[in-house]
Short mmCIF file of C-alpha atoms in Angstrom, two decimals:
data_model
loop_
_atom_site.label_atom_id
_atom_site.label_comp_id
_atom_site.label_asym_id
_atom_site.label_seq_id
_atom_site.Cartn_x
_atom_site.Cartn_y
_atom_site.Cartn_z
CA MET A 1 -5.35 4.82 -19.89
CA ARG A 2 -3.26 2.45 -21.26
CA ASP A 3 -5.91 -0.39 -22.76
CA GLN A 4 -5.30 -3.71 -21.63
CA VAL A 5 -1.61 -3.90 -20.72
CA PHE A 6 -0.79 -6.36 -17.86
CA ARG A 7 2.67 -6.47 -18.02
CA THR A 8 4.46 -3.36 -15.83
CA GLU A 9 8.21 -2.18 -16.35
CA ASP A 10 9.41 -4.86 -13.28
CA ASP A 11 11.18 -7.69 -14.27
CA ASP A 12 9.30 -10.26 -12.81
CA VAL A 13 6.91 -8.53 -9.76
CA THR A 14 3.54 -7.52 -10.58
CA VAL A 15 1.67 -5.41 -8.30
CA CYS A 16 -2.03 -5.86 -8.68
CA ILE A 17 -4.46 -3.67 -6.84
CA PRO A 18 -8.14 -4.53 -7.99
CA THR A 19 -10.27 -1.28 -7.53
CA LEU A 20 -14.13 -0.10 -7.64
CA ASN A 21 -14.77 3.29 -6.68
CA GLU A 22 -11.61 3.88 -4.29
CA GLU A 23 -10.91 7.75 -5.77
CA GLU A 24 -10.07 8.73 -2.00
CA SER A 25 -7.46 6.38 -1.19
CA ILE A 26 -5.77 5.11 -4.58
CA GLY A 27 -3.49 7.93 -5.17
CA GLU A 28 -1.81 7.35 -1.70
CA VAL A 29 -1.73 3.80 -2.50
CA VAL A 30 -0.35 3.96 -5.74
CA GLU A 31 2.18 6.44 -4.36
CA ASP A 32 3.40 4.33 -1.58
CA VAL A 33 3.94 1.22 -3.84
CA ARG A 34 5.77 3.24 -6.52
CA ARG A 35 7.84 4.95 -3.40
CA ASN A 36 9.11 1.42 -2.32
CA GLY A 37 10.14 0.49 -5.67
CA TYR A 38 7.44 -0.93 -7.73
CA GLU A 39 5.10 0.10 -10.87
CA PRO A 40 1.19 -0.79 -9.68
CA LEU A 41 -0.93 -2.38 -11.85
CA VAL A 42 -4.76 -0.52 -11.10
CA ILE A 43 -7.21 -3.32 -12.45
CA ASP A 44 -10.34 -1.20 -12.09
CA GLY A 45 -13.79 -2.93 -12.12
CA GLY A 46 -15.74 0.37 -13.84
CA SER A 47 -15.88 2.81 -11.13
CA ALA A 48 -18.10 5.57 -11.37
CA ASP A 49 -15.87 8.13 -9.76
CA ASP A 50 -12.49 9.58 -10.74
CA THR A 51 -10.44 6.12 -9.32
CA GLN A 52 -9.02 5.29 -12.71
CA GLU A 53 -8.00 9.19 -13.28
CA VAL A 54 -6.34 9.61 -10.03
CA ALA A 55 -4.72 6.10 -10.32
CA GLU A 56 -2.75 7.37 -13.60
CA ARG A 57 -2.33 10.81 -12.41
CA ASN A 58 0.12 9.36 -9.94
CA GLY A 59 1.72 6.80 -11.69
CA ALA A 60 0.34 3.33 -12.07
CA VAL A 61 -0.60 1.28 -14.86
CA VAL A 62 -4.35 1.39 -15.60
CA VAL A 63 -6.32 -1.33 -17.31
CA GLU A 64 -10.24 -1.43 -16.91
CA GLN A 65 -11.41 -5.17 -16.07
CA SER A 66 -13.16 -6.92 -18.95
CA TYR A 67 -14.09 -9.96 -16.95
CA SER A 68 -17.42 -9.85 -15.94
CA GLY A 69 -17.92 -9.88 -11.78
CA GLY A 70 -16.13 -8.27 -8.89
CA LYS A 71 -12.44 -8.45 -7.39
CA GLY A 72 -12.41 -12.31 -8.28
CA ALA A 73 -12.93 -11.76 -11.57
CA ALA A 74 -9.82 -9.32 -11.50
CA VAL A 75 -7.53 -11.07 -10.09
CA VAL A 76 -8.50 -14.09 -12.27
CA GLU A 77 -7.89 -11.60 -15.86
CA VAL A 78 -4.16 -10.51 -14.46
CA MET A 79 -3.54 -13.77 -14.02
CA ASP A 80 -4.86 -14.66 -17.68
CA ASN A 81 -2.44 -12.38 -18.92
CA LEU A 82 0.74 -12.93 -17.19
CA ASP A 83 2.88 -16.01 -18.01
CA ASP A 84 5.12 -15.79 -14.99
CA GLY A 85 6.74 -14.40 -12.19
CA ILE A 86 5.23 -13.07 -8.99
CA LEU A 87 1.93 -11.29 -8.24
CA VAL A 88 1.26 -9.45 -5.35
CA LEU A 89 -2.21 -8.52 -4.40
CA LEU A 90 -2.60 -5.33 -2.41
CA ASP A 91 -6.09 -3.35 -1.75
CA GLY A 92 -6.83 0.14 -3.01
CA ASP A 93 -8.22 1.16 0.18
CA CYS A 94 -4.89 2.09 2.53
CA THR A 95 -5.38 -0.94 4.91
CA TYR A 96 -2.15 -2.55 4.25
CA GLU A 97 1.74 -1.32 4.47
CA PRO A 98 3.05 -1.24 0.90
CA THR A 99 6.70 -1.03 2.75
CA HIS A 100 6.33 -4.79 3.70
CA ILE A 101 5.91 -6.07 -0.20
CA ASP A 102 9.66 -6.85 -0.47
CA ARG A 103 9.48 -9.16 2.53
CA ILE A 104 6.46 -11.34 1.04
CA VAL A 105 8.71 -10.93 -2.71
CA GLU A 106 11.87 -11.99 -1.10
CA ALA A 107 9.70 -14.91 0.82
CA VAL A 108 8.71 -16.33 -3.00
CA ARG A 109 11.85 -15.20 -5.00
CA GLU A 110 14.55 -16.23 -2.25
CA ASN A 111 12.94 -18.60 0.18
CA GLY A 112 11.08 -20.66 -2.66
CA TYR A 113 7.25 -20.24 -1.25
CA GLN A 114 4.62 -20.41 -4.10
CA HIS A 115 2.24 -18.37 -1.95
CA VAL A 116 3.14 -16.00 0.99
CA ILE A 117 -0.07 -14.31 3.09
CA GLY A 118 0.01 -11.05 4.83
CA ASN A 119 -1.39 -11.79 8.51
CA ARG A 120 -3.54 -8.69 9.21
CA PHE A 121 -4.41 -9.71 12.77
CA ALA A 122 -0.56 -9.53 13.49
CA ASN A 123 -0.39 -5.58 13.73
CA MET A 124 -4.04 -4.48 13.51
CA GLU A 125 -4.79 -0.34 14.18
CA GLU A 126 -7.98 0.12 16.40
CA ASP A 127 -10.81 0.29 14.96
CA ALA A 128 -9.42 -0.86 11.72
CA MET A 129 -12.16 -3.96 11.62
CA SER A 130 -15.21 -3.91 12.74
CA LYS A 131 -15.98 -6.58 15.90
CA SER A 132 -18.61 -8.22 13.53
CA HIS A 133 -15.82 -8.34 10.57
CA ILE A 134 -13.21 -9.64 13.29
CA PHE A 135 -15.85 -12.06 14.18
CA GLY A 136 -16.52 -12.97 10.40
CA ASN A 137 -12.93 -13.53 9.83
CA LYS A 138 -12.45 -15.84 12.62
CA CYS A 139 -15.01 -18.18 11.60
CA ALA A 140 -13.67 -18.27 8.01
CA ASN A 141 -10.27 -19.59 8.83
CA LEU A 142 -11.99 -22.24 11.57
CA SER A 143 -14.03 -23.23 8.34
CA PHE A 144 -11.01 -23.33 6.30
CA ARG A 145 -9.43 -25.70 8.66
CA ILE A 146 -12.75 -27.94 9.00
CA ILE A 147 -13.24 -27.69 5.21
CA ILE A 148 -9.87 -27.53 3.64
CA GLY A 149 -8.16 -29.43 6.14
CA GLU A 150 -5.44 -26.53 7.17
CA TYR A 151 -5.10 -23.28 9.11
CA LEU A 152 -3.36 -20.47 7.74
CA VAL A 153 -4.29 -17.55 10.33
CA ASP A 154 -5.61 -15.30 7.81
CA VAL A 155 -7.09 -16.86 5.17
CA LEU A 156 -9.29 -13.77 3.51
CA SER A 157 -6.18 -11.30 3.36
CA GLY A 158 -6.19 -9.05 0.95
CA PHE A 159 -2.41 -8.30 0.57
CA ARG A 160 -0.61 -11.69 -0.79
CA ALA A 161 2.35 -12.96 -3.18
CA ILE A 162 2.01 -15.92 -5.39
CA ASP A 163 4.24 -17.60 -7.86
CA LEU A 164 2.62 -17.43 -10.90
CA ASP A 165 4.26 -20.71 -12.09
CA SER A 166 2.38 -22.88 -9.66
CA PHE A 167 -0.90 -21.51 -10.10
CA ASN A 168 -3.32 -22.73 -13.24
CA SER A 169 -5.64 -19.57 -13.50
CA GLU A 170 -8.24 -21.81 -15.42
CA SER A 171 -8.70 -24.32 -12.06
CA ILE A 172 -9.74 -20.46 -10.01
CA GLN A 173 -13.56 -19.62 -10.35
CA SER A 174 -14.09 -16.99 -8.07
CA ARG A 175 -15.47 -13.99 -9.42
CA GLY A 176 -16.28 -11.88 -5.90
CA PHE A 177 -14.66 -11.78 -2.59
CA ASP A 178 -14.37 -15.30 -2.23
CA ILE A 179 -11.29 -15.13 -4.33
CA GLU A 180 -8.78 -15.12 -1.19
CA SER A 181 -10.40 -18.32 -0.07
CA GLU A 182 -9.87 -20.24 -3.37
CA LEU A 183 -6.15 -18.92 -3.83
CA CYS A 184 -5.62 -20.54 -0.38
CA ALA A 185 -7.97 -23.67 -1.20
CA TYR A 186 -5.81 -24.17 -4.55
CA SER A 187 -2.64 -23.99 -2.83
CA VAL A 188 -3.42 -26.44 -0.04
CA SER A 189 -4.72 -28.63 -2.90
CA GLU A 190 -1.32 -28.41 -5.16
CA GLY A 191 0.67 -29.00 -2.09
CA HIS A 192 2.25 -25.35 -2.04
CA ASP A 193 4.46 -24.19 0.31
CA VAL A 194 2.51 -21.43 2.04
CA LYS A 195 4.10 -18.87 4.39
CA VAL A 196 1.71 -16.63 6.59
CA MET A 197 4.06 -13.16 7.68
CA ASP A 198 3.10 -10.67 9.82
CA THR A 199 1.90 -7.65 8.60
CA SER A 200 -0.03 -4.44 9.53
CA TYR A 201 -3.79 -3.65 9.29
CA TYR A 202 -4.99 -0.33 9.12
CA LYS A 203 -8.86 1.17 9.07
CA ARG A 204 -9.96 1.64 5.43
CA ARG A 205 -10.50 4.92 3.53
CA GLY A 206 -14.12 4.76 2.49
CA GLU A 207 -17.06 2.52 3.00
CA SER A 208 -16.43 -0.97 2.55
CA LYS A 209 -17.80 -3.25 0.02
CA LEU A 210 -18.22 -6.36 1.87
CA GLY A 211 -21.39 -7.81 3.03
CA GLU A 212 -21.14 -9.22 5.97
CA VAL A 213 -23.57 -11.81 5.49
CA SER A 214 -23.95 -12.21 1.97
CA ASP A 215 -20.45 -12.63 0.73
CA THR A 216 -19.88 -14.76 4.45
CA VAL A 217 -22.27 -17.08 2.89
CA LYS A 218 -20.35 -16.87 -0.41
CA ILE A 219 -16.93 -17.69 0.92
CA LEU A 220 -18.27 -20.59 2.78
CA LYS A 221 -19.69 -22.12 -0.62
CA ARG A 222 -16.72 -21.56 -2.42
CA MET A 223 -14.72 -23.44 -0.01
CA VAL A 224 -17.25 -26.44 -0.10
CA ASP A 225 -16.80 -26.08 -3.79
CA CYS A 226 -13.36 -26.15 -3.37
CA ARG A 227 -13.33 -28.97 -1.30
CA ARG A 228 -15.52 -30.60 -3.78
CA ARG A 229 -13.65 -30.16 -7.12
CA MET A 230 -10.01 -30.26 -5.68
CA ASP A 231 -7.71 -32.84 -4.72
CA PHE A 232 -6.95 -32.73 -1.10
#
């Protein structure tokens, strides 16, 4: 494992995959990302299984997360260690379509968007998301519209691209699964050009780590916090 190496060999694109116990799926995700022309950066939150070894064996740059917390802390750590370029966020559970990375990168690089969000609901595999998760996501989208004032279709999508020149990581306080909602709120507060693009969503490998009630409450609290401390 290469220690604390955040810049991959790609000129201006970092495909970041936060992981925790994803040995069942991470190898396929890494292979798919590489097949599409990118060198993935896996930032691992201290997996108890062989996630790190499988990721590195399949060609990823692997960094063990040093910031305390979960997915949000991993994303902030990567943002803190990259000065510029385009950051693509992708989950390590085989739920997203790596062939769509080019599309969201192009939207930032060529079309000038600061934030591009992959809309999972555009092409969702049957049983990819439970009815309760669908309901929770719909509630999050509606809550975001009410609290933040903008409707973005899929606020909690784990597949997105951001222009790092337009983001100040010091302003991002999320350390868990509320990271996506805060990235969206930050973009709205900064007046970013945000694009929602259709993507595909597949049934995940392994058990979901999202606590349906506890994480939903955290996400709503994060939206309220963003409303309080950001300019809208």
